[in-house]
mmCIF file of C-alpha atoms in Angstrom:
data_model
loop_
_atom_site.group_PDB
_atom_site.id
_atom_site.type_symbol
_atom_site.label_atom_id
_atom_site.label_comp_id
_atom_site.label_asym_id
_atom_site.label_seq_id
_atom_site.Cartn_x
_atom_site.Cartn_y
_atom_site.Cartn_z
ATOM 1 C CA UNK T 1 50.353 64.645 183.361
ATOM 2 C CA UNK T 2 51.592 61.056 183.097
ATOM 3 C CA UNK T 3 50.048 58.069 184.832
ATOM 4 C CA UNK T 4 52.543 57.920 187.712
ATOM 5 C CA UNK T 5 51.742 61.561 188.520
ATOM 6 C CA UNK T 6 48.031 60.769 188.511
ATOM 7 C CA UNK T 7 48.676 57.772 190.792
ATOM 8 C CA UNK T 8 50.547 60.028 193.234
ATOM 9 C CA UNK T 9 47.735 62.587 193.224
ATOM 10 C CA UNK T 10 45.141 59.868 193.870
ATOM 11 C CA UNK T 11 47.186 58.572 196.838
ATOM 12 C CA UNK T 12 47.482 62.068 198.307
ATOM 13 C CA UNK T 13 43.724 62.630 198.013
ATOM 14 C CA UNK T 14 43.091 59.268 199.684
ATOM 15 C CA UNK T 15 45.496 60.093 202.523
ATOM 16 C CA UNK T 16 44.349 63.687 203.120
ATOM 17 C CA UNK T 17 40.693 62.911 202.327
ATOM 18 C CA UNK T 18 40.460 66.223 200.494
ATOM 19 C CA UNK T 19 40.830 67.487 196.921
ATOM 20 C CA UNK T 20 41.328 71.059 198.143
ATOM 21 C CA UNK T 21 44.206 70.224 200.512
ATOM 22 C CA UNK T 22 46.054 68.332 197.777
ATOM 23 C CA UNK T 23 45.533 71.208 195.326
ATOM 24 C CA UNK T 24 47.027 73.631 197.880
ATOM 25 C CA UNK T 25 49.941 71.321 198.664
ATOM 26 C CA UNK T 26 50.854 70.817 195.011
ATOM 27 C CA UNK T 27 49.992 74.376 194.001
ATOM 28 C CA UNK T 28 47.704 73.094 191.257
ATOM 29 C CA UNK T 29 44.137 74.038 190.301
ATOM 30 C CA UNK T 30 41.555 71.898 192.040
ATOM 31 C CA UNK T 31 40.249 70.948 188.591
ATOM 32 C CA UNK T 32 43.618 69.267 187.850
ATOM 33 C CA UNK T 33 43.330 67.165 191.001
ATOM 34 C CA UNK T 34 39.760 66.201 190.133
ATOM 35 C CA UNK T 35 40.768 65.314 186.573
ATOM 36 C CA UNK T 36 43.635 63.077 187.768
ATOM 37 C CA UNK T 37 41.300 60.968 189.937
ATOM 38 C CA UNK T 38 38.395 60.895 187.486
ATOM 39 C CA UNK T 39 40.663 59.840 184.611
ATOM 40 C CA UNK T 40 41.874 56.858 186.673
ATOM 41 C CA UNK T 41 38.298 55.896 187.529
ATOM 42 C CA UNK T 42 37.357 56.096 183.871
ATOM 43 C CA UNK T 43 40.390 54.147 182.674
ATOM 44 C CA UNK T 44 40.026 51.320 185.196
ATOM 45 C CA UNK T 45 36.192 51.414 185.253
ATOM 46 C CA UNK T 46 35.974 51.559 189.037
ATOM 47 C CA UNK T 47 34.752 54.053 191.647
ATOM 48 C CA UNK T 48 37.756 54.887 193.817
ATOM 49 C CA UNK T 49 36.464 57.609 196.144
ATOM 50 C CA UNK T 50 33.218 58.377 197.886
ATOM 51 C CA UNK T 51 32.675 62.137 197.679
ATOM 52 C CA UNK T 52 30.453 64.216 199.950
ATOM 53 C CA UNK T 53 30.377 67.930 200.593
ATOM 54 C CA UNK T 54 32.278 67.440 203.839
ATOM 55 C CA UNK T 55 34.518 64.409 203.272
ATOM 56 C CA UNK T 56 36.285 62.184 200.751
ATOM 57 C CA UNK T 57 37.121 58.570 201.531
ATOM 58 C CA UNK T 58 38.096 55.381 199.721
ATOM 59 C CA UNK T 59 35.584 52.858 198.435
ATOM 60 C CA UNK T 60 36.276 49.162 199.022
ATOM 61 C CA UNK T 61 37.721 48.923 195.511
ATOM 62 C CA UNK T 62 39.598 52.155 196.175
ATOM 63 C CA UNK T 63 41.374 50.590 199.182
ATOM 64 C CA UNK T 64 42.658 47.706 197.044
ATOM 65 C CA UNK T 65 43.577 50.093 194.230
ATOM 66 C CA UNK T 66 45.462 52.332 196.687
ATOM 67 C CA UNK T 67 47.538 49.385 197.948
ATOM 68 C CA UNK T 68 48.528 48.343 194.426
ATOM 69 C CA UNK T 69 49.298 51.914 193.335
ATOM 70 C CA UNK T 70 51.575 52.503 196.344
ATOM 71 C CA UNK T 71 53.648 49.511 195.228
ATOM 72 C CA UNK T 72 53.839 50.854 191.678
ATOM 73 C CA UNK T 73 54.975 54.272 192.920
ATOM 74 C CA UNK T 74 57.628 52.627 195.098
ATOM 75 C CA UNK T 75 58.913 50.606 192.148
ATOM 76 C CA UNK T 76 59.002 53.652 189.879
ATOM 77 C CA UNK T 77 61.024 55.567 192.461
ATOM 78 C CA UNK T 78 63.493 52.682 192.672
ATOM 79 C CA UNK T 79 63.830 52.745 188.881
ATOM 80 C CA UNK T 80 64.520 56.480 189.021
ATOM 81 C CA UNK T 81 67.704 55.625 190.895
ATOM 82 C CA UNK T 82 69.138 54.625 187.526
ATOM 83 C CA UNK T 83 68.810 58.235 186.372
ATOM 84 C CA UNK T 84 70.706 59.370 189.445
ATOM 85 C CA UNK T 85 73.354 56.702 188.964
ATOM 86 C CA UNK T 86 73.900 57.755 185.355
ATOM 87 C CA UNK T 87 74.205 61.382 186.378
ATOM 88 C CA UNK T 88 76.790 60.333 188.959
ATOM 89 C CA UNK T 89 78.411 57.961 186.418
ATOM 90 C CA UNK T 90 77.741 54.815 188.423
ATOM 91 C CA UNK T 91 77.248 51.622 186.439
ATOM 92 C CA UNK T 92 78.993 48.816 184.622
ATOM 93 C CA UNK T 93 80.264 47.983 181.145
ATOM 94 C CA UNK T 94 80.411 44.428 179.804
ATOM 95 C CA UNK T 95 82.823 44.114 176.889
ATOM 96 C CA UNK T 96 83.987 41.113 174.886
ATOM 97 C CA UNK T 97 87.326 41.078 173.063
ATOM 98 C CA UNK T 98 90.119 38.664 172.075
ATOM 99 C CA UNK T 99 92.347 37.459 174.901
ATOM 100 C CA UNK T 100 95.567 39.105 173.708
ATOM 101 C CA UNK T 101 93.826 42.395 172.999
ATOM 102 C CA UNK T 102 92.465 42.317 176.550
ATOM 103 C CA UNK T 103 95.815 41.461 178.153
ATOM 104 C CA UNK T 104 98.118 43.517 175.911
ATOM 105 C CA UNK T 105 96.074 46.670 175.361
ATOM 106 C CA UNK T 106 92.951 47.139 177.475
ATOM 107 C CA UNK T 107 93.973 45.930 180.947
ATOM 108 C CA UNK T 108 97.388 47.678 181.085
ATOM 109 C CA UNK T 109 95.718 51.037 180.370
ATOM 110 C CA UNK T 110 92.393 50.633 182.187
ATOM 111 C CA UNK T 111 93.537 52.829 185.085
ATOM 112 C CA UNK T 112 93.423 55.778 182.654
ATOM 113 C CA UNK T 113 89.689 55.222 182.209
ATOM 114 C CA UNK T 114 89.147 54.933 185.978
ATOM 115 C CA UNK T 115 90.729 58.349 186.485
ATOM 116 C CA UNK T 116 87.711 59.786 184.649
ATOM 117 C CA UNK T 117 85.025 57.336 185.853
ATOM 118 C CA UNK T 118 86.139 55.672 189.107
ATOM 119 C CA UNK T 119 82.631 54.390 189.953
ATOM 120 C CA UNK T 120 82.148 52.415 186.722
ATOM 121 C CA UNK T 121 82.834 48.677 186.815
ATOM 122 C CA UNK T 122 84.260 47.051 183.671
ATOM 123 C CA UNK T 123 83.512 43.360 183.134
ATOM 124 C CA UNK T 124 85.828 41.834 180.512
ATOM 125 C CA UNK T 125 84.755 38.738 178.606
ATOM 126 C CA UNK T 126 88.005 37.719 176.891
ATOM 127 C CA UNK T 127 87.689 34.929 174.372
ATOM 128 C CA UNK T 128 89.249 33.973 171.060
ATOM 129 C CA UNK T 129 85.935 32.626 169.853
ATOM 130 C CA UNK T 130 83.351 35.124 168.629
ATOM 131 C CA UNK T 131 81.547 36.554 171.652
ATOM 132 C CA UNK T 132 77.758 36.484 171.511
ATOM 133 C CA UNK T 133 76.376 39.845 172.615
ATOM 134 C CA UNK T 134 72.910 38.528 173.425
ATOM 135 C CA UNK T 135 73.745 35.247 175.149
ATOM 136 C CA UNK T 136 76.602 36.720 177.193
ATOM 137 C CA UNK T 137 74.711 39.984 177.873
ATOM 138 C CA UNK T 138 77.539 42.145 176.550
ATOM 139 C CA UNK T 139 77.289 45.860 175.823
ATOM 140 C CA UNK T 140 79.840 45.694 173.009
ATOM 141 C CA UNK T 141 82.440 43.451 171.400
ATOM 142 C CA UNK T 142 85.762 44.141 169.715
ATOM 143 C CA UNK T 143 85.872 41.753 166.766
ATOM 144 C CA UNK T 144 89.026 40.955 164.764
ATOM 145 C CA UNK T 145 87.869 39.561 161.426
ATOM 146 C CA UNK T 146 84.968 40.051 159.075
ATOM 147 C CA UNK T 147 81.519 40.627 160.548
ATOM 148 C CA UNK T 148 78.967 38.228 159.119
ATOM 149 C CA UNK T 149 75.990 39.227 161.284
ATOM 150 C CA UNK T 150 73.898 41.997 159.729
ATOM 151 C CA UNK T 151 71.810 42.728 162.851
ATOM 152 C CA UNK T 152 74.635 44.439 164.758
ATOM 153 C CA UNK T 153 75.800 48.037 164.632
ATOM 154 C CA UNK T 154 79.379 47.946 163.304
ATOM 155 C CA UNK T 155 81.871 50.711 164.068
ATOM 156 C CA UNK T 156 85.282 50.315 162.334
ATOM 157 C CA UNK T 157 88.431 50.803 164.415
ATOM 158 C CA UNK T 158 91.338 49.766 162.166
ATOM 159 C CA UNK T 159 92.637 47.140 159.751
ATOM 160 C CA UNK T 160 95.559 44.760 160.266
ATOM 161 C CA UNK T 161 97.656 42.504 158.040
ATOM 162 C CA UNK T 162 97.937 38.814 158.870
ATOM 163 C CA UNK T 163 101.697 38.144 158.963
ATOM 164 C CA UNK T 164 103.200 34.710 158.310
ATOM 165 C CA UNK T 165 106.069 34.097 160.738
ATOM 166 C CA UNK T 166 108.422 31.508 162.242
ATOM 167 C CA UNK T 167 110.800 31.486 165.168
ATOM 168 C CA UNK T 168 114.582 31.098 164.869
ATOM 169 C CA UNK T 169 114.223 27.756 166.616
ATOM 170 C CA UNK T 170 111.947 26.507 163.852
ATOM 171 C CA UNK T 171 114.426 27.572 161.161
ATOM 172 C CA UNK T 172 117.329 25.870 162.905
ATOM 173 C CA UNK T 173 115.357 22.605 163.083
ATOM 174 C CA UNK T 174 114.163 22.710 159.441
ATOM 175 C CA UNK T 175 116.794 22.844 156.703
ATOM 176 C CA UNK T 176 114.274 23.347 153.892
ATOM 177 C CA UNK T 177 113.741 26.899 152.681
ATOM 178 C CA UNK T 178 110.361 28.422 153.360
ATOM 179 C CA UNK T 179 109.056 29.136 149.886
ATOM 180 C CA UNK T 180 105.564 28.751 148.532
ATOM 181 C CA UNK T 181 106.714 25.745 146.439
ATOM 182 C CA UNK T 182 108.540 24.114 149.358
ATOM 183 C CA UNK T 183 105.796 24.198 151.969
ATOM 184 C CA UNK T 184 105.178 20.448 151.711
ATOM 185 C CA UNK T 185 108.378 20.055 153.747
ATOM 186 C CA UNK T 186 107.007 22.089 156.657
ATOM 187 C CA UNK T 187 104.540 21.955 159.510
ATOM 188 C CA UNK T 188 102.018 24.555 160.582
ATOM 189 C CA UNK T 189 100.814 25.292 164.116
ATOM 190 C CA UNK T 190 97.175 24.224 164.020
ATOM 191 C CA UNK T 191 94.596 26.624 165.392
ATOM 192 C CA UNK T 192 90.995 25.694 165.966
ATOM 193 C CA UNK T 193 88.309 27.502 167.980
ATOM 194 C CA UNK T 194 85.639 24.840 167.443
ATOM 195 C CA UNK T 195 85.738 21.199 168.454
ATOM 196 C CA UNK T 196 86.384 19.963 164.903
ATOM 197 C CA UNK T 197 89.827 18.658 164.046
ATOM 198 C CA UNK T 198 91.318 17.488 160.773
ATOM 199 C CA UNK T 199 94.809 16.391 159.779
ATOM 200 C CA UNK T 200 95.481 19.674 158.032
ATOM 201 C CA UNK T 201 95.272 23.337 158.878
ATOM 202 C CA UNK T 202 95.621 26.421 156.663
ATOM 203 C CA UNK T 203 97.793 29.376 155.900
ATOM 204 C CA UNK T 204 95.445 32.106 154.710
ATOM 205 C CA UNK T 205 96.467 34.856 152.298
ATOM 206 C CA UNK T 206 94.531 37.496 150.405
ATOM 207 C CA UNK T 207 94.367 35.453 147.190
ATOM 208 C CA UNK T 208 94.553 31.869 148.374
ATOM 209 C CA UNK T 209 94.590 29.347 151.200
ATOM 210 C CA UNK T 210 97.235 26.643 151.546
ATOM 211 C CA UNK T 211 96.668 23.506 153.587
ATOM 212 C CA UNK T 212 99.584 22.118 155.610
ATOM 213 C CA UNK T 213 99.943 19.307 158.138
ATOM 214 C CA UNK T 214 100.404 20.070 161.820
ATOM 215 C CA UNK T 215 101.892 18.263 164.790
ATOM 216 C CA UNK T 216 100.061 20.401 167.324
ATOM 217 C CA UNK T 217 96.658 22.093 167.351
ATOM 218 C CA UNK T 218 95.596 24.664 169.967
ATOM 219 C CA UNK T 219 92.379 26.539 170.792
ATOM 220 C CA UNK T 220 93.546 29.949 172.052
ATOM 221 C CA UNK T 221 95.873 32.691 170.858
ATOM 222 C CA UNK T 222 98.210 32.578 173.877
ATOM 223 C CA UNK T 223 98.950 28.873 173.293
ATOM 224 C CA UNK T 224 99.178 29.494 169.550
ATOM 225 C CA UNK T 225 101.798 32.215 169.957
ATOM 226 C CA UNK T 226 103.717 30.186 172.557
ATOM 227 C CA UNK T 227 103.789 27.154 170.243
ATOM 228 C CA UNK T 228 105.068 29.291 167.383
ATOM 229 C CA UNK T 229 107.809 30.821 169.522
ATOM 230 C CA UNK T 230 108.863 27.308 170.569
ATOM 231 C CA UNK T 231 109.424 26.393 166.923
ATOM 232 C CA UNK T 232 106.520 23.987 166.531
ATOM 233 C CA UNK T 233 105.495 25.253 163.103
ATOM 234 C CA UNK T 234 104.805 28.141 160.765
ATOM 235 C CA UNK T 235 102.010 30.345 162.053
ATOM 236 C CA UNK T 236 100.114 33.542 161.277
ATOM 237 C CA UNK T 237 99.345 36.421 163.643
ATOM 238 C CA UNK T 238 98.127 40.014 163.142
ATOM 239 C CA UNK T 239 100.821 42.585 162.474
ATOM 240 C CA UNK T 240 100.185 44.343 165.795
ATOM 241 C CA UNK T 241 101.259 41.139 167.578
ATOM 242 C CA UNK T 242 104.011 40.221 165.131
ATOM 243 C CA UNK T 243 105.919 43.506 164.727
ATOM 244 C CA UNK T 244 107.191 43.855 168.340
ATOM 245 C CA UNK T 245 108.441 40.251 168.265
ATOM 246 C CA UNK T 246 110.069 40.758 164.873
ATOM 247 C CA UNK T 247 111.799 43.888 166.191
ATOM 248 C CA UNK T 248 113.029 41.897 169.203
ATOM 249 C CA UNK T 249 114.293 39.231 166.739
ATOM 250 C CA UNK T 250 112.163 36.516 168.304
ATOM 251 C CA UNK T 251 110.236 36.001 165.061
ATOM 252 C CA UNK T 252 111.088 36.165 161.371
ATOM 253 C CA UNK T 253 108.543 37.076 158.746
ATOM 254 C CA UNK T 254 108.312 34.628 155.810
ATOM 255 C CA UNK T 255 106.382 34.303 152.540
ATOM 256 C CA UNK T 256 106.339 38.083 152.153
ATOM 257 C CA UNK T 257 105.739 37.691 148.433
ATOM 258 C CA UNK T 258 102.174 36.574 149.217
ATOM 259 C CA UNK T 259 99.622 39.358 149.771
ATOM 260 C CA UNK T 260 98.526 39.417 153.386
ATOM 261 C CA UNK T 261 94.940 38.830 154.361
ATOM 262 C CA UNK T 262 93.434 42.063 155.670
ATOM 263 C CA UNK T 263 91.758 41.744 159.050
ATOM 264 C CA UNK T 264 89.042 44.214 160.011
ATOM 265 C CA UNK T 265 88.895 45.355 163.633
ATOM 266 C CA UNK T 266 85.444 46.603 164.628
ATOM 267 C CA UNK T 267 83.235 47.440 167.551
ATOM 268 C CA UNK T 268 79.935 45.549 167.491
ATOM 269 C CA UNK T 269 76.864 46.844 169.320
ATOM 270 C CA UNK T 270 73.273 45.819 169.662
ATOM 271 C CA UNK T 271 70.893 48.472 168.382
ATOM 272 C CA UNK T 272 70.203 50.774 171.311
ATOM 273 C CA UNK T 273 68.921 54.332 171.269
ATOM 274 C CA UNK T 274 70.344 55.316 174.649
ATOM 275 C CA UNK T 275 73.771 54.701 176.137
ATOM 276 C CA UNK T 276 75.025 56.276 179.383
ATOM 277 C CA UNK T 277 77.661 59.010 179.155
ATOM 278 C CA UNK T 278 80.287 56.821 180.822
ATOM 279 C CA UNK T 279 79.748 54.087 178.190
ATOM 280 C CA UNK T 280 80.077 56.525 175.303
ATOM 281 C CA UNK T 281 83.265 57.886 176.856
ATOM 282 C CA UNK T 282 84.640 54.331 177.311
ATOM 283 C CA UNK T 283 84.096 53.497 173.639
ATOM 284 C CA UNK T 284 85.794 56.722 172.478
ATOM 285 C CA UNK T 285 88.654 56.152 174.916
ATOM 286 C CA UNK T 286 89.181 52.505 173.869
ATOM 287 C CA UNK T 287 88.908 53.370 170.173
ATOM 288 C CA UNK T 288 91.573 56.070 170.579
ATOM 289 C CA UNK T 289 93.784 53.707 172.575
ATOM 290 C CA UNK T 290 93.594 50.918 169.998
ATOM 291 C CA UNK T 291 94.141 53.224 167.038
ATOM 292 C CA UNK T 292 97.151 54.802 168.743
ATOM 293 C CA UNK T 293 98.704 51.463 169.693
ATOM 294 C CA UNK T 294 98.128 49.893 166.301
ATOM 295 C CA UNK T 295 99.384 52.910 164.317
ATOM 296 C CA UNK T 296 102.576 53.091 166.416
ATOM 297 C CA UNK T 297 103.366 49.456 165.673
ATOM 298 C CA UNK T 298 102.642 49.387 161.966
#
């Protein structure tokens, strides 16, 4: 018998002014009803009920105790609504992921998830900076890139190559060949997610990094891709973004002789023992969606 049950029994005894009536109502031995009240009196070191052979009533302390306990019971019953909501799959999911992954993959297919769980709200925190699970109160994050934090639960989704690409417009405006030894004749599209700017930015490969000057620096992937397509410099994007544009002949892959940097794509979670069924389904659904989309492109 937990404490809330003992509180409820005490309140019934106070209201009916009888141990026997409460025992009959709950179909419990009278000794169980007596134990529930006595254990509360012992724990809180207070006499709650005056007992006579004919009547039971509250002491002065018992009246105050009864008022407080009724509030606790009310609050516990409100909290039990969460159990009901989870059984009915009512709730919300807060997820952080890169902007293009949100716009290109999650949002266009979210109606599929709602067919299974129409009462679940999904709150998307889309950002190209690393989302902070604690500060932004997120349930999970999709991270593209290595995970440095060791206090998160990491669940791998896939890996992607970082392609080096240019647009046709860039090639037509730059007569110099794009070779590793000729890069001093070229510009890069600068990309920076923090408010620190230098005169150079980097092309990043598996075995080395090469600094190049830029004419433009941006702070989000949509602007970065748009700048690259407008011919404002050499740039690097994950293969799942690059391949469709290469197939449509909007981009050309360059420096293929250099080994691509491998990008890890992971779910990140805080350590939690319990997750609602709708959340577990969402993660499996999104994982399957991303794996399917990425494998079809590569």
